[in-house]
mmCIF file of C-alpha atoms in Angstrom:
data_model
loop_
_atom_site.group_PDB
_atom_site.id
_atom_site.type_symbol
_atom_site.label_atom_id
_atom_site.label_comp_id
_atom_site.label_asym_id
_atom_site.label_seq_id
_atom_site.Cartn_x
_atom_site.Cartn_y
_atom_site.Cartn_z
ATOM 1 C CA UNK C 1 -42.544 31.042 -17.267
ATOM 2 C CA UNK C 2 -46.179 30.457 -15.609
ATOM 3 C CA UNK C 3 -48.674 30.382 -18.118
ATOM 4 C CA UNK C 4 -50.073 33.377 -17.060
ATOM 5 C CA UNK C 5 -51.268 34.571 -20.597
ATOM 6 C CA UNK C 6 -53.825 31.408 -21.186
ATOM 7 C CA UNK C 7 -55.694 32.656 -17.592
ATOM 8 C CA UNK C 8 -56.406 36.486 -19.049
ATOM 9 C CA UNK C 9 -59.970 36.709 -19.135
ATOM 10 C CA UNK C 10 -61.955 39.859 -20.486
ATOM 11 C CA UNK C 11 -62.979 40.936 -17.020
ATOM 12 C CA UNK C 12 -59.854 40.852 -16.040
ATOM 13 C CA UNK C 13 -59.184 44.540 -13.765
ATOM 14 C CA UNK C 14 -56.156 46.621 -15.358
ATOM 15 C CA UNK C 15 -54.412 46.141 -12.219
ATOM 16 C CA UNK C 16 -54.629 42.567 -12.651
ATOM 17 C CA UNK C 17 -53.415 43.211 -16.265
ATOM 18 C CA UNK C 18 -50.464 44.595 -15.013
ATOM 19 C CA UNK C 19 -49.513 42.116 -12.235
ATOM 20 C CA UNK C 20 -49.825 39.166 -14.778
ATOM 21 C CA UNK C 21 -47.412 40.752 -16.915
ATOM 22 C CA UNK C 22 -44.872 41.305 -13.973
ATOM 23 C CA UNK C 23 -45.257 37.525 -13.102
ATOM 24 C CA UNK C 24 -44.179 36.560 -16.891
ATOM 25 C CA UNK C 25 -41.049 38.536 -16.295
ATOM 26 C CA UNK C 26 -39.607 36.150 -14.017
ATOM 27 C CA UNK C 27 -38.381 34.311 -16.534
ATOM 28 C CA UNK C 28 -35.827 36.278 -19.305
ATOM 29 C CA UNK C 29 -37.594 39.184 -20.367
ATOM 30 C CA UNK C 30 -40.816 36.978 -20.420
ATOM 31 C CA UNK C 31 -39.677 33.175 -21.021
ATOM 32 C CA UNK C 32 -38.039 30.104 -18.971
ATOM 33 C CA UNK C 33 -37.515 26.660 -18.523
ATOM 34 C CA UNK C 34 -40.965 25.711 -20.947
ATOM 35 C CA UNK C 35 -40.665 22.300 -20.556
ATOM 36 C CA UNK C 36 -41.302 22.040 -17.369
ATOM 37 C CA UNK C 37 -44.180 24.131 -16.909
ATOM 38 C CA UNK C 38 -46.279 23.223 -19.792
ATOM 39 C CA UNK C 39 -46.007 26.421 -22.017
ATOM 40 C CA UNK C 40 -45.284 25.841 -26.024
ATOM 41 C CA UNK C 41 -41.171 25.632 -26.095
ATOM 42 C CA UNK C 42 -39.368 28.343 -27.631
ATOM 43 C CA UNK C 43 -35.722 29.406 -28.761
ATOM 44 C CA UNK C 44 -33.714 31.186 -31.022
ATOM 45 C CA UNK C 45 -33.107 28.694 -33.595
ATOM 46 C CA UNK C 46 -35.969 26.358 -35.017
ATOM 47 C CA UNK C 47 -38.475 27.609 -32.965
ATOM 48 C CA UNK C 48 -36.923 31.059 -32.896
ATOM 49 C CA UNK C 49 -38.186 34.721 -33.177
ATOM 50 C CA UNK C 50 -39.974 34.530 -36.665
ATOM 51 C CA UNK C 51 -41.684 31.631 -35.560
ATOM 52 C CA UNK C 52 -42.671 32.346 -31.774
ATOM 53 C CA UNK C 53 -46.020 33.718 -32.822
ATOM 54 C CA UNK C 54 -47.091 30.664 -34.443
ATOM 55 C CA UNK C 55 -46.604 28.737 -31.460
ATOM 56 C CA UNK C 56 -49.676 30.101 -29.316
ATOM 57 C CA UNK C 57 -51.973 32.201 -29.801
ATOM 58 C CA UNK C 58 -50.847 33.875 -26.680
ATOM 59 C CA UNK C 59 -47.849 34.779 -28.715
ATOM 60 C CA UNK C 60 -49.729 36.863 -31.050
ATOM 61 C CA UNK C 61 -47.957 40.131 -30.057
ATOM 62 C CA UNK C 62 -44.815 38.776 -31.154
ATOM 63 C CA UNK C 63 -46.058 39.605 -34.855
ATOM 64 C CA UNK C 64 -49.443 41.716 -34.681
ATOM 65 C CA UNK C 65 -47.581 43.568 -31.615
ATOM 66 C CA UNK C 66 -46.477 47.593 -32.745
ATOM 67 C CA UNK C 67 -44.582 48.985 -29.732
ATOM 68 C CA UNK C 68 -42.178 45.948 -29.672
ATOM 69 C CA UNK C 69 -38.428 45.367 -28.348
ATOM 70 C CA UNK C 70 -35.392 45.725 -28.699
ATOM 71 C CA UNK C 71 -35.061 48.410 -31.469
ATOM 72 C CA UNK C 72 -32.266 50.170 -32.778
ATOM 73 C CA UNK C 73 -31.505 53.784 -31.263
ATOM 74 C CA UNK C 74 -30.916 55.530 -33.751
ATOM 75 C CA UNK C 75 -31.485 59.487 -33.832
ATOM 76 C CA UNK C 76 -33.667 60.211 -30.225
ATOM 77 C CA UNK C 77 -36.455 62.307 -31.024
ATOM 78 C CA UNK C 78 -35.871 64.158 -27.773
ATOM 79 C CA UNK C 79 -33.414 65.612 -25.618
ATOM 80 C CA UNK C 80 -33.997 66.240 -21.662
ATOM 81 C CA UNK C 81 -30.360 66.622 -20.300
ATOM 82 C CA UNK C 82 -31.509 66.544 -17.331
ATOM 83 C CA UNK C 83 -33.575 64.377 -16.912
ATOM 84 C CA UNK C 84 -32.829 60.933 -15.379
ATOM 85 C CA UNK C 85 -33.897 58.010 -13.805
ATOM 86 C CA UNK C 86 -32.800 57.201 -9.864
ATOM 87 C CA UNK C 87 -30.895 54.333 -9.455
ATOM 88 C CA UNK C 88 -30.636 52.784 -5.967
ATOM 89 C CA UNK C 89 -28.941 50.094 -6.277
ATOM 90 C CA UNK C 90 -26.837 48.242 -3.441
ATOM 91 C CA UNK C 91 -24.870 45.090 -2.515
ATOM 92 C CA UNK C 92 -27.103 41.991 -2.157
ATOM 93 C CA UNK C 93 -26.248 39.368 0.071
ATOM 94 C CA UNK C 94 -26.598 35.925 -2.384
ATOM 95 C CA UNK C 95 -28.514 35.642 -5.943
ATOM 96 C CA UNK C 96 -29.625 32.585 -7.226
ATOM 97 C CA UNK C 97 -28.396 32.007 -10.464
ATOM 98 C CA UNK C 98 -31.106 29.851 -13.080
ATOM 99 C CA UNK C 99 -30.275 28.181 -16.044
ATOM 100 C CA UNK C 100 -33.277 28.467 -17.777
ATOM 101 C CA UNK C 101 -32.120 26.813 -20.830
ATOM 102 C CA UNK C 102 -32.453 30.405 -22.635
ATOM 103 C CA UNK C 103 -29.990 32.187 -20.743
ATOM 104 C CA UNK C 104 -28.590 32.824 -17.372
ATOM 105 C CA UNK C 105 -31.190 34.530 -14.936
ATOM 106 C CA UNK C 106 -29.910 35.489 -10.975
ATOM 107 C CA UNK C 107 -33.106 35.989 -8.915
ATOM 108 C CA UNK C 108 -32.746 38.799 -6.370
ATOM 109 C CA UNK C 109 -34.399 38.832 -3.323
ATOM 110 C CA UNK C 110 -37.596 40.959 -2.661
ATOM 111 C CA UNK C 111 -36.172 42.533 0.304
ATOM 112 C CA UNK C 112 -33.132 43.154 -1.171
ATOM 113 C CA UNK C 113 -33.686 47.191 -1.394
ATOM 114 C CA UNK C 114 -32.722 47.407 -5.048
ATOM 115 C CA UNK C 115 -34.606 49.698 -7.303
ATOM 116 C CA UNK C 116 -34.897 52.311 -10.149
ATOM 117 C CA UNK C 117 -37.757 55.416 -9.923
ATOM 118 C CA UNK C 118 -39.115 55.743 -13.236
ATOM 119 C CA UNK C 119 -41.260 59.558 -13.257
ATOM 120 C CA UNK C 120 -42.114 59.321 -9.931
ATOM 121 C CA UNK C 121 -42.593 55.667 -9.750
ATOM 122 C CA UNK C 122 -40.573 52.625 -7.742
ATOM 123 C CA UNK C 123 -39.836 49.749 -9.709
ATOM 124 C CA UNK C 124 -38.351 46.766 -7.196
ATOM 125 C CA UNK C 125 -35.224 44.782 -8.976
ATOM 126 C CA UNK C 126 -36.674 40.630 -9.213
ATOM 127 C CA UNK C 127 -33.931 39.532 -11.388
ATOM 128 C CA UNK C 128 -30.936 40.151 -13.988
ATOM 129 C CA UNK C 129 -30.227 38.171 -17.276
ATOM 130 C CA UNK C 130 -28.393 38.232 -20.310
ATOM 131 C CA UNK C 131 -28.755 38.239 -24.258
ATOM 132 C CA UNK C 132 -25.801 37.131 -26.633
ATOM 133 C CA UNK C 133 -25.059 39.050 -28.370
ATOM 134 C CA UNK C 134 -26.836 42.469 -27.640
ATOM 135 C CA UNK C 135 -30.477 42.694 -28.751
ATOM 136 C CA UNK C 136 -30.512 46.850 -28.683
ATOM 137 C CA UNK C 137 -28.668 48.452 -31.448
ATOM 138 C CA UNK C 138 -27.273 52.468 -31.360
ATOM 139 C CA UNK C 139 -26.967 53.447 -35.258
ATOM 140 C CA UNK C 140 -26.777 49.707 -36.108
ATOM 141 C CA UNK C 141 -24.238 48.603 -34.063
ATOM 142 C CA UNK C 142 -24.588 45.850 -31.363
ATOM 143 C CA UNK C 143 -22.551 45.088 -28.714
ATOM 144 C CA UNK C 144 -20.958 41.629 -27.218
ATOM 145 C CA UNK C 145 -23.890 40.936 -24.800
ATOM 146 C CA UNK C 146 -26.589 42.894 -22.978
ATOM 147 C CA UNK C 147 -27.568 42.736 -19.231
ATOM 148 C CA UNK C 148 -31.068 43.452 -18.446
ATOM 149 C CA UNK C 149 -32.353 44.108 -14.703
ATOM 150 C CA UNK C 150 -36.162 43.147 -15.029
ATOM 151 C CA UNK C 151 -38.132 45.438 -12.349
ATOM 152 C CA UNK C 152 -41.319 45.656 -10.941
ATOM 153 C CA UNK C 153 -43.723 48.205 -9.305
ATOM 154 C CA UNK C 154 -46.399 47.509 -6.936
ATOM 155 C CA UNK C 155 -49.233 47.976 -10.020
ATOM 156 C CA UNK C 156 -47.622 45.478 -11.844
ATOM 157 C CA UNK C 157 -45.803 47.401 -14.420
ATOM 158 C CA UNK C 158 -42.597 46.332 -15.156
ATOM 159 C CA UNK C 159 -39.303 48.321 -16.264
ATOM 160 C CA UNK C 160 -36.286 47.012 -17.891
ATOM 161 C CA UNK C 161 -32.754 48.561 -17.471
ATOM 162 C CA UNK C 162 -30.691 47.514 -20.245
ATOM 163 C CA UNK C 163 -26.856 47.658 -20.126
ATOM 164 C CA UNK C 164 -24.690 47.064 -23.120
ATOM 165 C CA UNK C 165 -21.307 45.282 -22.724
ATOM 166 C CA UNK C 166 -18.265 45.622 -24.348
ATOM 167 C CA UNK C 167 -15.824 42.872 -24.552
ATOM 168 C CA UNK C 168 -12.449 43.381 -23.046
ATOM 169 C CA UNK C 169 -9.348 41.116 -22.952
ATOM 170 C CA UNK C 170 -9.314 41.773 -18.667
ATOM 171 C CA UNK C 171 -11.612 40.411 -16.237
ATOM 172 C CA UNK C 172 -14.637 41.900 -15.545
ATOM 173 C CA UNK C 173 -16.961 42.634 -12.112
ATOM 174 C CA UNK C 174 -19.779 40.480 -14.120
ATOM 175 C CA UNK C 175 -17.162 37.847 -14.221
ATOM 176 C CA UNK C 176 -17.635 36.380 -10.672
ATOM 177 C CA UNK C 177 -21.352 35.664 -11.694
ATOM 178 C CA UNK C 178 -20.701 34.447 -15.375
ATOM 179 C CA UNK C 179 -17.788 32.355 -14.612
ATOM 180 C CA UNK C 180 -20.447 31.112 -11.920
ATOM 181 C CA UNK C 181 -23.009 29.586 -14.420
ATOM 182 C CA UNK C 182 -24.271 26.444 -14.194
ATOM 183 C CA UNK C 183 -23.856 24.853 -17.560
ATOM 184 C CA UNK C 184 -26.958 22.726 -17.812
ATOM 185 C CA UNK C 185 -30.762 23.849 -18.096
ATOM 186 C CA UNK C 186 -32.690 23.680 -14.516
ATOM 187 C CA UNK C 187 -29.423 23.953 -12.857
ATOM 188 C CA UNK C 188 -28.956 26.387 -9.948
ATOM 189 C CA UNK C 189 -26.141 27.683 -8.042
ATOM 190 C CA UNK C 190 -25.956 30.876 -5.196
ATOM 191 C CA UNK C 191 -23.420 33.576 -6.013
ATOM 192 C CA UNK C 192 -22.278 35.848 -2.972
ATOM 193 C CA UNK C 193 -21.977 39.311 -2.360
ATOM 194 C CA UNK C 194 -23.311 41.070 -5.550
ATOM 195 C CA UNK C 195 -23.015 44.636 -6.357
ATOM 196 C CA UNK C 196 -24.968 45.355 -8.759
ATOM 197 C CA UNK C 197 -23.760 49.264 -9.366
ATOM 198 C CA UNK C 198 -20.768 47.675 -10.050
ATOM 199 C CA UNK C 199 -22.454 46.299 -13.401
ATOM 200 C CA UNK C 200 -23.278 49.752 -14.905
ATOM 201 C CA UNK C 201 -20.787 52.145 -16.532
ATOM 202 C CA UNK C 202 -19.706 55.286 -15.372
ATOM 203 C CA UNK C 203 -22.003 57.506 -17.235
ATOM 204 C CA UNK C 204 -25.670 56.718 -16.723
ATOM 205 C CA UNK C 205 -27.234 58.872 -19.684
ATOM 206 C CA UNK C 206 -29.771 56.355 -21.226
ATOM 207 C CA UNK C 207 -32.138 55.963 -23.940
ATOM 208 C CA UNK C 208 -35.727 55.619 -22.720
ATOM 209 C CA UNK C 209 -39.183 54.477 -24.628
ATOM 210 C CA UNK C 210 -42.112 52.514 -23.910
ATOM 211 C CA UNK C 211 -41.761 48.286 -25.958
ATOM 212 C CA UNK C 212 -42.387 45.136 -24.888
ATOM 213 C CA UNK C 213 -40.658 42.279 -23.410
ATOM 214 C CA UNK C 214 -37.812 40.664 -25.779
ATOM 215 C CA UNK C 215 -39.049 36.886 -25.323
ATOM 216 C CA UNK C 216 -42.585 35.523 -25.807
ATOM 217 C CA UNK C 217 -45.359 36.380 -25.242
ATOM 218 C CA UNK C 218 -43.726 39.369 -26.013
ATOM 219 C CA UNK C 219 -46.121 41.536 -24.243
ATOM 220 C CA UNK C 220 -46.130 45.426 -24.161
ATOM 221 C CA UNK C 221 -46.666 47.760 -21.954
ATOM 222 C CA UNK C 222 -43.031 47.824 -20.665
ATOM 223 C CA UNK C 223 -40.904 50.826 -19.585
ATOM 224 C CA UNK C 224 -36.992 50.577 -21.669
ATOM 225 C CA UNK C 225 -34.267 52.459 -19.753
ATOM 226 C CA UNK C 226 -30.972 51.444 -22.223
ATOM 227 C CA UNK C 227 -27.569 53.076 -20.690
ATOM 228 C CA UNK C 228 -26.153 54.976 -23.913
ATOM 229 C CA UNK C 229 -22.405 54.304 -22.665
ATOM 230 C CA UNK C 230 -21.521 50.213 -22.420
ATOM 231 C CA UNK C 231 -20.123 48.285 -19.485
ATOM 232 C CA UNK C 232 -16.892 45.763 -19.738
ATOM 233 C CA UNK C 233 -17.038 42.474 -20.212
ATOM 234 C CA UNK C 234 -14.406 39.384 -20.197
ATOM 235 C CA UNK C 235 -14.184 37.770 -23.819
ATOM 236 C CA UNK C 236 -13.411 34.654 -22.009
ATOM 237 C CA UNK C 237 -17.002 35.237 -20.141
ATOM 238 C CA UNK C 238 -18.313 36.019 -23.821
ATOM 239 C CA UNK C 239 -16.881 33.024 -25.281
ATOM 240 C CA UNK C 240 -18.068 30.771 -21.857
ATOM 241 C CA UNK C 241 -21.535 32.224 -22.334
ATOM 242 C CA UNK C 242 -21.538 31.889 -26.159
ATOM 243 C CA UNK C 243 -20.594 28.095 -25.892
ATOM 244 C CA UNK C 244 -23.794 27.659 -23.910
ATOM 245 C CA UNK C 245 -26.152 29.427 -25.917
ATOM 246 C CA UNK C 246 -24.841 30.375 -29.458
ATOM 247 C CA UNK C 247 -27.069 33.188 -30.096
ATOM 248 C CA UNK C 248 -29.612 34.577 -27.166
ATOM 249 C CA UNK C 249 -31.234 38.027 -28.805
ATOM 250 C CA UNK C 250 -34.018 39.105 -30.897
ATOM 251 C CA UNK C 251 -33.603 41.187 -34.053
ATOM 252 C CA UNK C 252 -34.614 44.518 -33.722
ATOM 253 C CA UNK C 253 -38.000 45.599 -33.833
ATOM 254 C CA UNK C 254 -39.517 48.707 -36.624
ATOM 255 C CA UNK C 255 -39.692 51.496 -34.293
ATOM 256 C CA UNK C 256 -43.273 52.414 -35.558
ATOM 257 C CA UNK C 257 -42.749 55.941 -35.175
ATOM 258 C CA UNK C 258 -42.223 55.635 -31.080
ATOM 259 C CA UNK C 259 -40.385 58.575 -29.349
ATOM 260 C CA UNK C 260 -36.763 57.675 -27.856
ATOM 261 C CA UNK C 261 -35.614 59.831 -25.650
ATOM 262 C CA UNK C 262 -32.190 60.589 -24.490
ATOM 263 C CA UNK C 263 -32.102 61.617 -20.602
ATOM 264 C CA UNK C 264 -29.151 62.569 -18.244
ATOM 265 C CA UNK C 265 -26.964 63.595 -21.123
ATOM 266 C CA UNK C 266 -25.288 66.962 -20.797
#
């Protein structure tokens, strides 16, 4: 992750708010390979969520921070049924997929066409990654794992569509890039032919609310689009996954009396 946060500067435009915070999403929802790039390591263990803040100051939002993510979905405060987000995605020729010592990240191509339209708005797919197990909750209840596609607009802004995943004894479509990881940080290696609509479950009616990114500096300011209905996974991906990094998710977050809203739900 560039160090982006130690550059912000009072006179710093909005616009130039929002285009630092796109740049920290390259990494995770937020972080990457630290060591290498001079930032204050993190994880989930030692140096895990309860202790990010206390790492750098530029982590401050990880504690003092009250529109954070993941929470738990429980009871939406609103129903629009039809109301939904546009998802255009399409088949990419060749991701790049990152161990980033956190968790596996595939880097899409700018030109690659992929994108959601958030109110109006175009947010460009950068990249998809994965938490262990799920970091949303609906009533309490994770899931196996959780893809997230990190997007971007042109302003900066960045939108997250979050995808539970259910593990199944049968193979998978994720399988071709999870039994593709490379099983040691810095490592990459180029997957073919990706579909990424083949990722998402049938029903696309989704929980949507306004957190933060998931990894530090856990900034906010970011757009959550969670599918309600989960997507298949192997268990033998699970298990592969799981053997590389035990545990990959924050806890939930207090909600902090934010609106959830559940769109595209008849």
């Amino acid at each position: 992750m560039p160090d982006q946060h130690s550059d912000l500067s009072p006179r710093i435009t909005r616009r130039g708010a929002f285009a630092a915070l796109a740049l920290l999403a390259v990494g995770d929802c937020g972080g990457s390979v630290a060591a290498t790039n001079g930032t204050p390591h993190w994880d989930y263990d030692v140096e895990g969520p309860e202790h990010w803040a206390d790492l750098d100051r530029g982590y401050a939002a990880c504690r003092v921070g009250h529109a954070q993510s993941p929470i738990d979905l429980a009871g939406p405060t609103e129903l629009h049924a039809s109301d939904h987000i546009e998802i255009d995605y399409r088949p990419i020729a060749s991701v790049s997929l990152l161990n980033n010592g956190h968790t596996i990240q595939a880097a899409v191509p700018a030109n690659s066409g992929n994108r959601i339209v958030v109110d109006g708005t175009p947010f460009t797919l950068a990249q998809f990654h994965f938490h262990l197990p799920s970091e949303h909750t609906v009533d309490g209840n994770d899931t196996a794992m959780e893809l997230h596609f990190v997007h971007t607009a042109p302003s900066g802004r960045l939108a997250v569509l979050a995808v539970l995943l259910h593990a199944r004894a049968d193979a998978a479509a994720l399988s071709r890039i999870l039994t593709a990881t490379p099983h040691r940080s810095g490592l990459t290696r180029t997957v073919t032919g990706v579909d990424p609509r083949e990722y998402l479950p049938a029903d696309l009616a989704q929980f949507r609310y306004h957190g933060s990114l998931t990894t530090p500096p856990c900034t906010e300011g970011v757009e959550w689009i969670v599918l309600r209905h989960p997507a298949p996974v192997a268990i033998s991906d699970v298990d592969n996954y799981r053997a590389l990094f035990p545990h990959s998710n924050r806890p939930t977050q207090p909600r902090n009396g934010r609106p959830v809203v559940l769109a595209g739900s008849n």
